[in-house]
């Protein structure tokens, strides 16, 4: 079985989890599986991406299908071009925030609807594993497509005057470097804004504490108002405030609500994932929105936002989805709108840290990760333990379990992309929350020992 096929995409160590032969087969089988004659392909700057691009295109064209090459791209750029120009299928070559040895493929259908394991990747995996390609006599061809300026024009409509903000932007040597200066000019201080698939400064995952240390030090040294950091393929954006504190990305859903939930949008639906702070729900509802909760990951979130015709949504991992972006995620659109809110707050005398403090009213563990083999068994054990302690106010079971009690809640879920069992909890009082975490660890002990 090919290890690289995941719930949301195809991703792993290139040459081990995902091989050149497998990439060729993926390219060859895509056209028939999805009944298309042209596929849009973009790629990131990873060292292995040119080889994967050539191999994927060889497979596609051997199947008699044409390739429109977008060249170097952010992942949202591929989503936008897919929907804007009416492609029925697209592929972005990237391993997103993973280390440099990794690479992979993100596949989207008509209107940039994500293709996940339940909507085509399973069938694709079966074909790659079991069917030998037979190249067609009539080959397809590869054509370069340049939508760069059109995309810049689209993104610029969301940009405001940020002259009152001192900003630092960390591009992580990733694909954000392709657009950041064009969109935000030369006034911000830029870190690591050259494309380099070796990621010489830090890995392109802003959720790992060691990857934002340079940024945290810089904001203090420069007395900046806000730090911005993008991941490797620039589909996620995260922030550090003027004190050097990392801002939990779910809280920024509430900040975005201040932009979107004007009088004409009262009652609009907003999407959050199952890990989101109750602070966000309370703020969105205070502003007149209606919060909807769903599973983690773009393969689920983008479809759900479209299904409910939501205005926007977000995830703890730093993805933000917009109806105005074909219900897909756009880090630059999110960044532009959030910077406007930070600018307005500063004009009113509130630094970013105070803006966030006005929203964050609960103590939160952050996401705790445990390497455990018997994930489902452990989730059931944790659920049963806490249900024996008190009566729940609500139970959600569509992505692990989120169980809400009078004074606290927790979510326990299995990662779809990594070998982790993930736990997150929240309460009004930090001391109370600490007690619950210690109880969790006691429940986990026999499983960790094995």
GROMACS .gro file of C-alpha atoms in nm:
model
  450
    1UNK     CA    1   0.000   0.000   0.000
    2UNK     CA    2   0.127   0.348  -0.090
    3UNK     CA    3   0.188   0.531   0.238
    4UNK     CA    4   0.155   0.879   0.087
    5UNK     CA    5  -0.222   0.869   0.029
    6UNK     CA    6  -0.387   1.063   0.312
    7UNK     CA    7  -0.734   1.188   0.397
    8UNK     CA    8  -0.678   1.529   0.234
    9UNK     CA    9  -0.398   1.479  -0.016
   10UNK     CA   10  -0.100   1.268  -0.123
   11UNK     CA   11   0.208   1.344   0.085
   12UNK     CA   12   0.522   1.183   0.225
   13UNK     CA   13   0.899   1.151   0.199
   14UNK     CA   14   0.979   1.166  -0.172
   15UNK     CA   15   1.164   0.859  -0.290
   16UNK     CA   16   1.032   0.650   0.000
   17UNK     CA   17   0.665   0.712   0.076
   18UNK     CA   18   0.606   0.853  -0.272
   19UNK     CA   19   0.822   0.742  -0.565
   20UNK     CA   20   0.879   0.870  -0.918
   21UNK     CA   21   0.708   0.561  -1.061
   22UNK     CA   22   0.403   0.625  -0.843
   23UNK     CA   23   0.390   0.989  -0.950
   24UNK     CA   24   0.389   0.881  -1.316
   25UNK     CA   25   0.103   0.639  -1.250
   26UNK     CA   26  -0.093   0.906  -1.063
   27UNK     CA   27  -0.058   1.139  -1.361
   28UNK     CA   28  -0.156   0.866  -1.605
   29UNK     CA   29  -0.470   0.759  -1.419
   30UNK     CA   30  -0.603   1.105  -1.329
   31UNK     CA   31  -0.762   1.191  -1.669
   32UNK     CA   32  -0.974   0.876  -1.700
   33UNK     CA   33  -1.071   0.865  -1.334
   34UNK     CA   34  -1.201   1.221  -1.339
   35UNK     CA   35  -1.302   1.228  -1.708
   36UNK     CA   36  -1.097   1.535  -1.805
   37UNK     CA   37  -0.894   1.631  -2.112
   38UNK     CA   38  -0.694   1.916  -1.951
   39UNK     CA   39  -0.538   1.942  -1.605
   40UNK     CA   40  -0.398   2.258  -1.444
   41UNK     CA   41  -0.070   2.195  -1.259
   42UNK     CA   42   0.124   2.422  -1.023
   43UNK     CA   43   0.426   2.351  -0.803
   44UNK     CA   44   0.619   2.483  -0.507
   45UNK     CA   45   0.994   2.544  -0.478
   46UNK     CA   46   1.095   2.217  -0.310
   47UNK     CA   47   1.407   2.057  -0.451
   48UNK     CA   48   1.210   1.756  -0.576
   49UNK     CA   49   0.922   1.956  -0.726
   50UNK     CA   50   1.070   2.001  -1.079
   51UNK     CA   51   1.124   1.626  -1.110
   52UNK     CA   52   0.775   1.552  -0.981
   53UNK     CA   53   0.633   1.809  -1.223
   54UNK     CA   54   0.807   1.651  -1.522
   55UNK     CA   55   0.707   1.300  -1.417
   56UNK     CA   56   0.347   1.390  -1.341
   57UNK     CA   57   0.313   1.571  -1.675
   58UNK     CA   58   0.463   1.271  -1.858
   59UNK     CA   59   0.197   1.050  -1.703
   60UNK     CA   60  -0.083   1.292  -1.786
   61UNK     CA   61   0.025   1.346  -2.146
   62UNK     CA   62   0.089   0.973  -2.201
   63UNK     CA   63  -0.278   0.928  -2.114
   64UNK     CA   64  -0.366   1.165  -2.401
   65UNK     CA   65  -0.455   1.454  -2.170
   66UNK     CA   66  -0.322   1.812  -2.188
   67UNK     CA   67  -0.142   2.001  -1.908
   68UNK     CA   68  -0.174   2.373  -1.843
   69UNK     CA   69   0.127   2.465  -1.630
   70UNK     CA   70   0.090   2.746  -1.379
   71UNK     CA   71   0.459   2.721  -1.290
   72UNK     CA   72   0.570   2.823  -0.941
   73UNK     CA   73   0.256   2.880  -0.737
   74UNK     CA   74   0.108   2.908  -0.395
   75UNK     CA   75  -0.155   2.645  -0.327
   76UNK     CA   76  -0.437   2.905  -0.308
   77UNK     CA   77  -0.323   3.046  -0.645
   78UNK     CA   78  -0.395   2.703  -0.795
   79UNK     CA   79  -0.737   2.691  -0.624
   80UNK     CA   80  -0.823   3.037  -0.755
   81UNK     CA   81  -0.712   2.964  -1.112
   82UNK     CA   82  -0.896   2.632  -1.109
   83UNK     CA   83  -1.228   2.796  -1.026
   84UNK     CA   84  -1.174   3.127  -1.206
   85UNK     CA   85  -1.084   2.972  -1.540
   86UNK     CA   86  -1.315   2.672  -1.529
   87UNK     CA   87  -1.075   2.380  -1.493
   88UNK     CA   88  -1.234   2.049  -1.399
   89UNK     CA   89  -0.917   1.921  -1.233
   90UNK     CA   90  -0.597   2.068  -1.093
   91UNK     CA   91  -0.290   1.947  -0.907
   92UNK     CA   92  -0.061   2.143  -0.677
   93UNK     CA   93   0.279   1.981  -0.619
   94UNK     CA   94   0.369   2.054  -0.257
   95UNK     CA   95   0.417   1.904   0.086
   96UNK     CA   96   0.284   2.224   0.244
   97UNK     CA   97   0.448   2.274   0.586
   98UNK     CA   98   0.635   1.942   0.598
   99UNK     CA   99   1.018   1.916   0.610
  100UNK     CA  100   1.227   1.949   0.294
  101UNK     CA  101   1.253   1.573   0.224
  102UNK     CA  102   0.876   1.556   0.181
  103UNK     CA  103   0.662   1.631  -0.121
  104UNK     CA  104   0.316   1.550  -0.250
  105UNK     CA  105   0.008   1.641  -0.450
  106UNK     CA  106  -0.307   1.836  -0.364
  107UNK     CA  107  -0.587   1.761  -0.610
  108UNK     CA  108  -0.895   1.977  -0.671
  109UNK     CA  109  -1.198   1.938  -0.894
  110UNK     CA  110  -1.447   2.177  -1.054
  111UNK     CA  111  -1.478   2.509  -0.864
  112UNK     CA  112  -1.167   2.407  -0.666
  113UNK     CA  113  -1.367   2.152  -0.468
  114UNK     CA  114  -1.112   1.940  -0.278
  115UNK     CA  115  -1.054   1.580  -0.377
  116UNK     CA  116  -1.002   1.372  -0.061
  117UNK     CA  117  -0.979   1.003   0.017
  118UNK     CA  118  -1.359   0.977   0.020
  119UNK     CA  119  -1.404   1.164  -0.308
  120UNK     CA  120  -1.151   1.010  -0.544
  121UNK     CA  121  -0.815   0.951  -0.377
  122UNK     CA  122  -0.907   0.598  -0.270
  123UNK     CA  123  -1.000   0.503  -0.627
  124UNK     CA  124  -0.681   0.671  -0.752
  125UNK     CA  125  -0.473   0.472  -0.504
  126UNK     CA  126  -0.637   0.147  -0.621
  127UNK     CA  127  -0.555   0.230  -0.984
  128UNK     CA  128  -0.193   0.318  -0.905
  129UNK     CA  129  -0.144  -0.002  -0.709
  130UNK     CA  130  -0.326  -0.241  -0.940
  131UNK     CA  131  -0.340  -0.113  -1.299
  132UNK     CA  132  -0.041  -0.091  -1.533
  133UNK     CA  133  -0.042   0.223  -1.755
  134UNK     CA  134  -0.064   0.171  -2.130
  135UNK     CA  135   0.045   0.500  -2.296
  136UNK     CA  136  -0.182   0.630  -2.571
  137UNK     CA  137  -0.060   0.682  -2.925
  138UNK     CA  138  -0.200   1.036  -2.929
  139UNK     CA  139  -0.013   1.225  -2.656
  140UNK     CA  140  -0.125   1.538  -2.480
  141UNK     CA  141   0.088   1.851  -2.461
  142UNK     CA  142   0.208   2.094  -2.193
  143UNK     CA  143   0.120   2.464  -2.225
  144UNK     CA  144   0.242   2.744  -1.996
  145UNK     CA  145  -0.029   2.966  -1.844
  146UNK     CA  146   0.045   3.306  -1.690
  147UNK     CA  147  -0.230   3.424  -1.452
  148UNK     CA  148   0.007   3.607  -1.218
  149UNK     CA  149  -0.116   3.962  -1.279
  150UNK     CA  150  -0.482   3.861  -1.272
  151UNK     CA  151  -0.427   3.699  -0.934
  152UNK     CA  152  -0.242   4.003  -0.801
  153UNK     CA  153  -0.530   4.224  -0.915
  154UNK     CA  154  -0.777   3.997  -0.738
  155UNK     CA  155  -0.580   3.999  -0.412
  156UNK     CA  156  -0.523   4.375  -0.420
  157UNK     CA  157  -0.894   4.448  -0.382
  158UNK     CA  158  -0.867   4.329  -0.019
  159UNK     CA  159  -0.566   4.542   0.071
  160UNK     CA  160  -0.608   4.860   0.278
  161UNK     CA  161  -0.371   5.134   0.390
  162UNK     CA  162  -0.145   4.973   0.651
  163UNK     CA  163   0.091   5.269   0.687
  164UNK     CA  164   0.015   5.293   1.059
  165UNK     CA  165   0.140   4.940   1.125
  166UNK     CA  166   0.501   4.834   1.165
  167UNK     CA  167   0.500   4.482   1.022
  168UNK     CA  168   0.745   4.195   0.997
  169UNK     CA  169   0.671   3.927   0.737
  170UNK     CA  170   0.837   3.584   0.749
  171UNK     CA  171   0.790   3.397   0.421
  172UNK     CA  172   0.965   3.082   0.552
  173UNK     CA  173   1.167   3.065   0.225
  174UNK     CA  174   0.841   2.936   0.080
  175UNK     CA  175   0.588   3.031  -0.183
  176UNK     CA  176   0.463   3.343  -0.004
  177UNK     CA  177   0.781   3.500  -0.140
  178UNK     CA  178   0.619   3.492  -0.484
  179UNK     CA  179   0.358   3.755  -0.394
  180UNK     CA  180   0.431   3.920  -0.058
  181UNK     CA  181   0.633   4.224  -0.169
  182UNK     CA  182   0.404   4.288  -0.465
  183UNK     CA  183   0.102   4.294  -0.233
  184UNK     CA  184   0.242   4.462   0.078
  185UNK     CA  185   0.525   4.673  -0.063
  186UNK     CA  186   0.871   4.733   0.078
  187UNK     CA  187   0.769   4.899   0.405
  188UNK     CA  188   0.740   4.577   0.607
  189UNK     CA  189   1.057   4.410   0.734
  190UNK     CA  190   1.092   4.081   0.546
  191UNK     CA  191   1.248   3.762   0.678
  192UNK     CA  192   1.346   3.465   0.462
  193UNK     CA  193   1.165   3.587   0.149
  194UNK     CA  194   1.379   3.408  -0.107
  195UNK     CA  195   1.253   3.080  -0.253
  196UNK     CA  196   1.465   2.797  -0.118
  197UNK     CA  197   1.340   2.438  -0.104
  198UNK     CA  198   1.609   2.350   0.150
  199UNK     CA  199   1.444   2.580   0.408
  200UNK     CA  200   1.782   2.696   0.542
  201UNK     CA  201   1.641   2.916   0.821
  202UNK     CA  202   1.359   2.711   0.970
  203UNK     CA  203   1.111   2.445   0.864
  204UNK     CA  204   0.799   2.595   0.702
  205UNK     CA  205   0.558   2.500   0.982
  206UNK     CA  206   0.457   2.802   1.194
  207UNK     CA  207   0.280   2.582   1.449
  208UNK     CA  208   0.615   2.450   1.574
  209UNK     CA  209   0.754   2.682   1.841
  210UNK     CA  210   1.115   2.665   1.718
  211UNK     CA  211   1.009   2.791   1.374
  212UNK     CA  212   0.880   3.126   1.503
  213UNK     CA  213   1.164   3.214   1.742
  214UNK     CA  214   1.340   3.440   1.491
  215UNK     CA  215   1.012   3.620   1.437
  216UNK     CA  216   0.944   3.658   1.809
  217UNK     CA  217   1.292   3.799   1.869
  218UNK     CA  218   1.258   4.036   1.575
  219UNK     CA  219   0.927   4.188   1.687
  220UNK     CA  220   1.080   4.283   2.023
  221UNK     CA  221   1.401   4.415   1.870
  222UNK     CA  222   1.220   4.621   1.607
  223UNK     CA  223   0.929   4.728   1.833
  224UNK     CA  224   0.691   4.610   1.560
  225UNK     CA  225   0.312   4.603   1.590
  226UNK     CA  226   0.257   4.263   1.429
  227UNK     CA  227   0.452   3.970   1.289
  228UNK     CA  228   0.319   3.759   1.002
  229UNK     CA  229   0.441   3.411   0.908
  230UNK     CA  230   0.334   3.195   0.615
  231UNK     CA  231   0.384   2.821   0.579
  232UNK     CA  232   0.566   2.653   0.289
  233UNK     CA  233   0.292   2.663   0.023
  234UNK     CA  234   0.131   2.982   0.162
  235UNK     CA  235  -0.213   2.838   0.226
  236UNK     CA  236  -0.177   2.913   0.599
  237UNK     CA  237  -0.091   3.235   0.778
  238UNK     CA  238  -0.022   3.295   1.147
  239UNK     CA  239   0.067   3.591   1.365
  240UNK     CA  240   0.280   3.700   1.660
  241UNK     CA  241   0.172   4.009   1.854
  242UNK     CA  242   0.383   4.308   1.959
  243UNK     CA  243   0.486   4.129   2.279
  244UNK     CA  244   0.624   3.831   2.090
  245UNK     CA  245   0.326   3.612   2.180
  246UNK     CA  246   0.195   3.362   1.926
  247UNK     CA  247  -0.174   3.420   1.851
  248UNK     CA  248  -0.382   3.103   1.843
  249UNK     CA  249  -0.516   3.097   1.484
  250UNK     CA  250  -0.873   3.004   1.584
  251UNK     CA  251  -0.908   3.334   1.773
  252UNK     CA  252  -0.856   3.520   1.446
  253UNK     CA  253  -1.187   3.383   1.318
  254UNK     CA  254  -1.341   3.623   1.569
  255UNK     CA  255  -1.125   3.911   1.441
  256UNK     CA  256  -1.232   3.835   1.082
  257UNK     CA  257  -1.591   3.846   1.204
  258UNK     CA  258  -1.543   4.214   1.282
  259UNK     CA  259  -1.481   4.269   0.911
  260UNK     CA  260  -1.756   4.049   0.773
  261UNK     CA  261  -2.044   4.077   1.016
  262UNK     CA  262  -2.163   4.424   0.928
  263UNK     CA  263  -2.536   4.496   0.930
  264UNK     CA  264  -2.586   4.353   0.582
  265UNK     CA  265  -2.432   4.024   0.694
  266UNK     CA  266  -2.626   3.978   1.018
  267UNK     CA  267  -2.720   3.614   1.055
  268UNK     CA  268  -2.445   3.497   0.816
  269UNK     CA  269  -2.303   3.153   0.880
  270UNK     CA  270  -1.942   3.119   0.994
  271UNK     CA  271  -1.754   2.788   0.997
  272UNK     CA  272  -1.515   2.669   1.266
  273UNK     CA  273  -1.345   2.335   1.322
  274UNK     CA  274  -1.418   2.108   1.616
  275UNK     CA  275  -1.114   2.235   1.811
  276UNK     CA  276  -1.214   2.603   1.812
  277UNK     CA  277  -1.229   2.805   2.134
  278UNK     CA  278  -1.570   2.891   2.279
  279UNK     CA  279  -1.441   3.248   2.289
  280UNK     CA  280  -1.476   3.253   1.911
  281UNK     CA  281  -1.833   3.126   1.910
  282UNK     CA  282  -1.935   3.381   2.171
  283UNK     CA  283  -1.773   3.670   1.982
  284UNK     CA  284  -1.920   3.569   1.645
  285UNK     CA  285  -2.266   3.536   1.796
  286UNK     CA  286  -2.227   3.871   1.974
  287UNK     CA  287  -2.158   4.028   1.635
  288UNK     CA  288  -2.469   3.871   1.485
  289UNK     CA  289  -2.325   3.568   1.310
  290UNK     CA  290  -2.430   3.205   1.332
  291UNK     CA  291  -2.150   2.961   1.411
  292UNK     CA  292  -2.134   2.619   1.246
  293UNK     CA  293  -1.886   2.350   1.356
  294UNK     CA  294  -1.736   2.076   1.139
  295UNK     CA  295  -1.441   1.843   1.084
  296UNK     CA  296  -1.074   1.941   1.059
  297UNK     CA  297  -0.910   1.975   0.716
  298UNK     CA  298  -0.971   2.146   0.382
  299UNK     CA  299  -1.125   1.833   0.228
  300UNK     CA  300  -1.408   1.877   0.478
  301UNK     CA  301  -1.411   2.250   0.556
  302UNK     CA  302  -1.426   2.382   0.200
  303UNK     CA  303  -1.711   2.146   0.115
  304UNK     CA  304  -1.900   2.232   0.435
  305UNK     CA  305  -1.867   2.608   0.383
  306UNK     CA  306  -2.011   2.564   0.033
  307UNK     CA  307  -2.288   2.336   0.161
  308UNK     CA  308  -2.406   2.585   0.425
  309UNK     CA  309  -2.332   2.884   0.199
  310UNK     CA  310  -2.120   3.026   0.477
  311UNK     CA  311  -1.955   3.367   0.453
  312UNK     CA  312  -1.616   3.259   0.585
  313UNK     CA  313  -1.455   3.017   0.827
  314UNK     CA  314  -1.129   2.911   0.982
  315UNK     CA  315  -0.929   2.639   1.152
  316UNK     CA  316  -0.693   2.609   1.445
  317UNK     CA  317  -0.419   2.517   1.194
  318UNK     CA  318  -0.429   2.864   1.035
  319UNK     CA  319  -0.646   2.798   0.729
  320UNK     CA  320  -0.913   3.060   0.653
  321UNK     CA  321  -1.189   2.995   0.399
  322UNK     CA  322  -1.393   3.255   0.211
  323UNK     CA  323  -1.707   3.250   0.003
  324UNK     CA  324  -1.540   3.522  -0.205
  325UNK     CA  325  -1.249   3.284  -0.271
  326UNK     CA  326  -1.463   3.007  -0.417
  327UNK     CA  327  -1.518   2.867  -0.065
  328UNK     CA  328  -1.146   2.783  -0.049
  329UNK     CA  329  -0.864   2.896   0.178
  330UNK     CA  330  -0.648   3.197   0.106
  331UNK     CA  331  -0.370   3.302   0.341
  332UNK     CA  332  -0.315   3.635   0.163
  333UNK     CA  333  -0.684   3.730   0.168
  334UNK     CA  334  -0.700   3.646   0.539
  335UNK     CA  335  -0.380   3.838   0.606
  336UNK     CA  336  -0.501   4.150   0.426
  337UNK     CA  337  -0.833   4.159   0.614
  338UNK     CA  338  -0.673   4.091   0.952
  339UNK     CA  339  -0.411   4.362   0.903
  340UNK     CA  340  -0.695   4.607   0.843
  341UNK     CA  341  -0.848   4.511   1.178
  342UNK     CA  342  -0.512   4.542   1.354
  343UNK     CA  343  -0.464   4.885   1.197
  344UNK     CA  344  -0.807   5.002   1.312
  345UNK     CA  345  -0.744   4.871   1.663
  346UNK     CA  346  -0.414   5.060   1.682
  347UNK     CA  347  -0.585   5.379   1.567
  348UNK     CA  348  -0.828   5.333   1.856
  349UNK     CA  349  -0.540   5.289   2.101
  350UNK     CA  350  -0.542   4.911   2.126
  351UNK     CA  351  -0.232   4.708   2.038
  352UNK     CA  352  -0.285   4.364   1.886
  353UNK     CA  353  -0.231   4.188   2.220
  354UNK     CA  354  -0.519   4.383   2.377
  355UNK     CA  355  -0.746   4.314   2.079
  356UNK     CA  356  -0.684   3.941   2.119
  357UNK     CA  357  -0.720   3.959   2.500
  358UNK     CA  358  -1.066   4.113   2.455
  359UNK     CA  359  -1.170   3.797   2.268
  360UNK     CA  360  -0.982   3.526   2.458
  361UNK     CA  361  -1.183   3.459   2.773
  362UNK     CA  362  -1.092   3.094   2.839
  363UNK     CA  363  -0.781   2.906   2.948
  364UNK     CA  364  -0.674   2.666   2.674
  365UNK     CA  365  -0.431   2.373   2.667
  366UNK     CA  366  -0.338   2.417   2.303
  367UNK     CA  367  -0.323   2.097   2.101
  368UNK     CA  368  -0.144   1.817   2.288
  369UNK     CA  369  -0.011   1.529   2.076
  370UNK     CA  370   0.044   1.169   2.185
  371UNK     CA  371   0.195   0.886   1.981
  372UNK     CA  372  -0.042   0.597   2.051
  373UNK     CA  373  -0.122   0.291   1.841
  374UNK     CA  374  -0.469   0.204   1.973
  375UNK     CA  375  -0.618   0.542   1.893
  376UNK     CA  376  -0.987   0.448   1.884
  377UNK     CA  377  -0.958   0.246   2.204
  378UNK     CA  378  -0.792   0.538   2.379
  379UNK     CA  379  -1.054   0.787   2.256
  380UNK     CA  380  -1.329   0.564   2.395
  381UNK     CA  381  -1.149   0.529   2.727
  382UNK     CA  382  -1.109   0.906   2.761
  383UNK     CA  383  -1.469   0.969   2.666
  384UNK     CA  384  -1.602   0.717   2.915
  385UNK     CA  385  -1.378   0.841   3.196
  386UNK     CA  386  -1.494   1.201   3.174
  387UNK     CA  387  -1.860   1.109   3.114
  388UNK     CA  388  -1.852   0.921   3.443
  389UNK     CA  389  -1.740   1.240   3.618
  390UNK     CA  390  -2.024   1.470   3.511
  391UNK     CA  391  -2.319   1.510   3.278
  392UNK     CA  392  -2.230   1.666   2.939
  393UNK     CA  393  -2.405   1.967   2.789
  394UNK     CA  394  -2.330   1.850   2.434
  395UNK     CA  395  -2.148   1.566   2.254
  396UNK     CA  396  -2.012   1.596   1.897
  397UNK     CA  397  -1.877   1.281   1.733
  398UNK     CA  398  -1.797   1.372   1.370
  399UNK     CA  399  -1.420   1.414   1.424
  400UNK     CA  400  -1.322   1.215   1.728
  401UNK     CA  401  -1.521   1.356   2.020
  402UNK     CA  402  -1.587   1.706   2.140
  403UNK     CA  403  -1.766   1.686   2.474
  404UNK     CA  404  -1.885   2.004   2.641
  405UNK     CA  405  -1.955   2.026   3.012
  406UNK     CA  406  -2.082   2.317   3.221
  407UNK     CA  407  -1.738   2.460   3.299
  408UNK     CA  408  -1.511   2.308   3.036
  409UNK     CA  409  -1.487   2.107   2.713
  410UNK     CA  410  -1.238   1.881   2.537
  411UNK     CA  411  -1.177   1.735   2.192
  412UNK     CA  412  -0.991   1.410   2.135
  413UNK     CA  413  -0.924   1.309   1.775
  414UNK     CA  414  -0.693   1.106   1.558
  415UNK     CA  415  -0.474   1.302   1.317
  416UNK     CA  416  -0.554   1.242   0.951
  417UNK     CA  417  -0.202   1.327   0.836
  418UNK     CA  418   0.033   1.224   1.119
  419UNK     CA  419   0.073   0.940   1.371
  420UNK     CA  420  -0.079   1.137   1.658
  421UNK     CA  421  -0.374   1.130   1.891
  422UNK     CA  422  -0.458   1.495   1.950
  423UNK     CA  423  -0.619   1.642   2.264
  424UNK     CA  424  -0.732   1.997   2.332
  425UNK     CA  425  -0.933   2.133   2.624
  426UNK     CA  426  -1.058   2.465   2.751
  427UNK     CA  427  -1.203   2.601   3.076
  428UNK     CA  428  -1.278   2.931   3.243
  429UNK     CA  429  -1.012   2.873   3.510
  430UNK     CA  430  -0.654   2.766   3.435
  431UNK     CA  431  -0.618   2.576   3.764
  432UNK     CA  432  -0.929   2.371   3.691
  433UNK     CA  433  -0.800   2.298   3.341
  434UNK     CA  434  -0.467   2.177   3.478
  435UNK     CA  435  -0.650   1.926   3.697
  436UNK     CA  436  -0.832   1.788   3.392
  437UNK     CA  437  -0.506   1.753   3.198
  438UNK     CA  438  -0.352   1.556   3.486
  439UNK     CA  439  -0.659   1.329   3.486
  440UNK     CA  440  -0.615   1.278   3.112
  441UNK     CA  441  -0.253   1.174   3.161
  442UNK     CA  442  -0.358   0.916   3.418
  443UNK     CA  443  -0.606   0.766   3.171
  444UNK     CA  444  -0.332   0.755   2.906
  445UNK     CA  445  -0.065   0.590   3.123
  446UNK     CA  446  -0.147   0.223   3.048
  447UNK     CA  447  -0.164   0.293   2.675
  448UNK     CA  448   0.163   0.485   2.669
  449UNK     CA  449   0.335   0.206   2.862
  450UNK     CA  450   0.248  -0.038   2.584
   0.00000   0.00000   0.00000
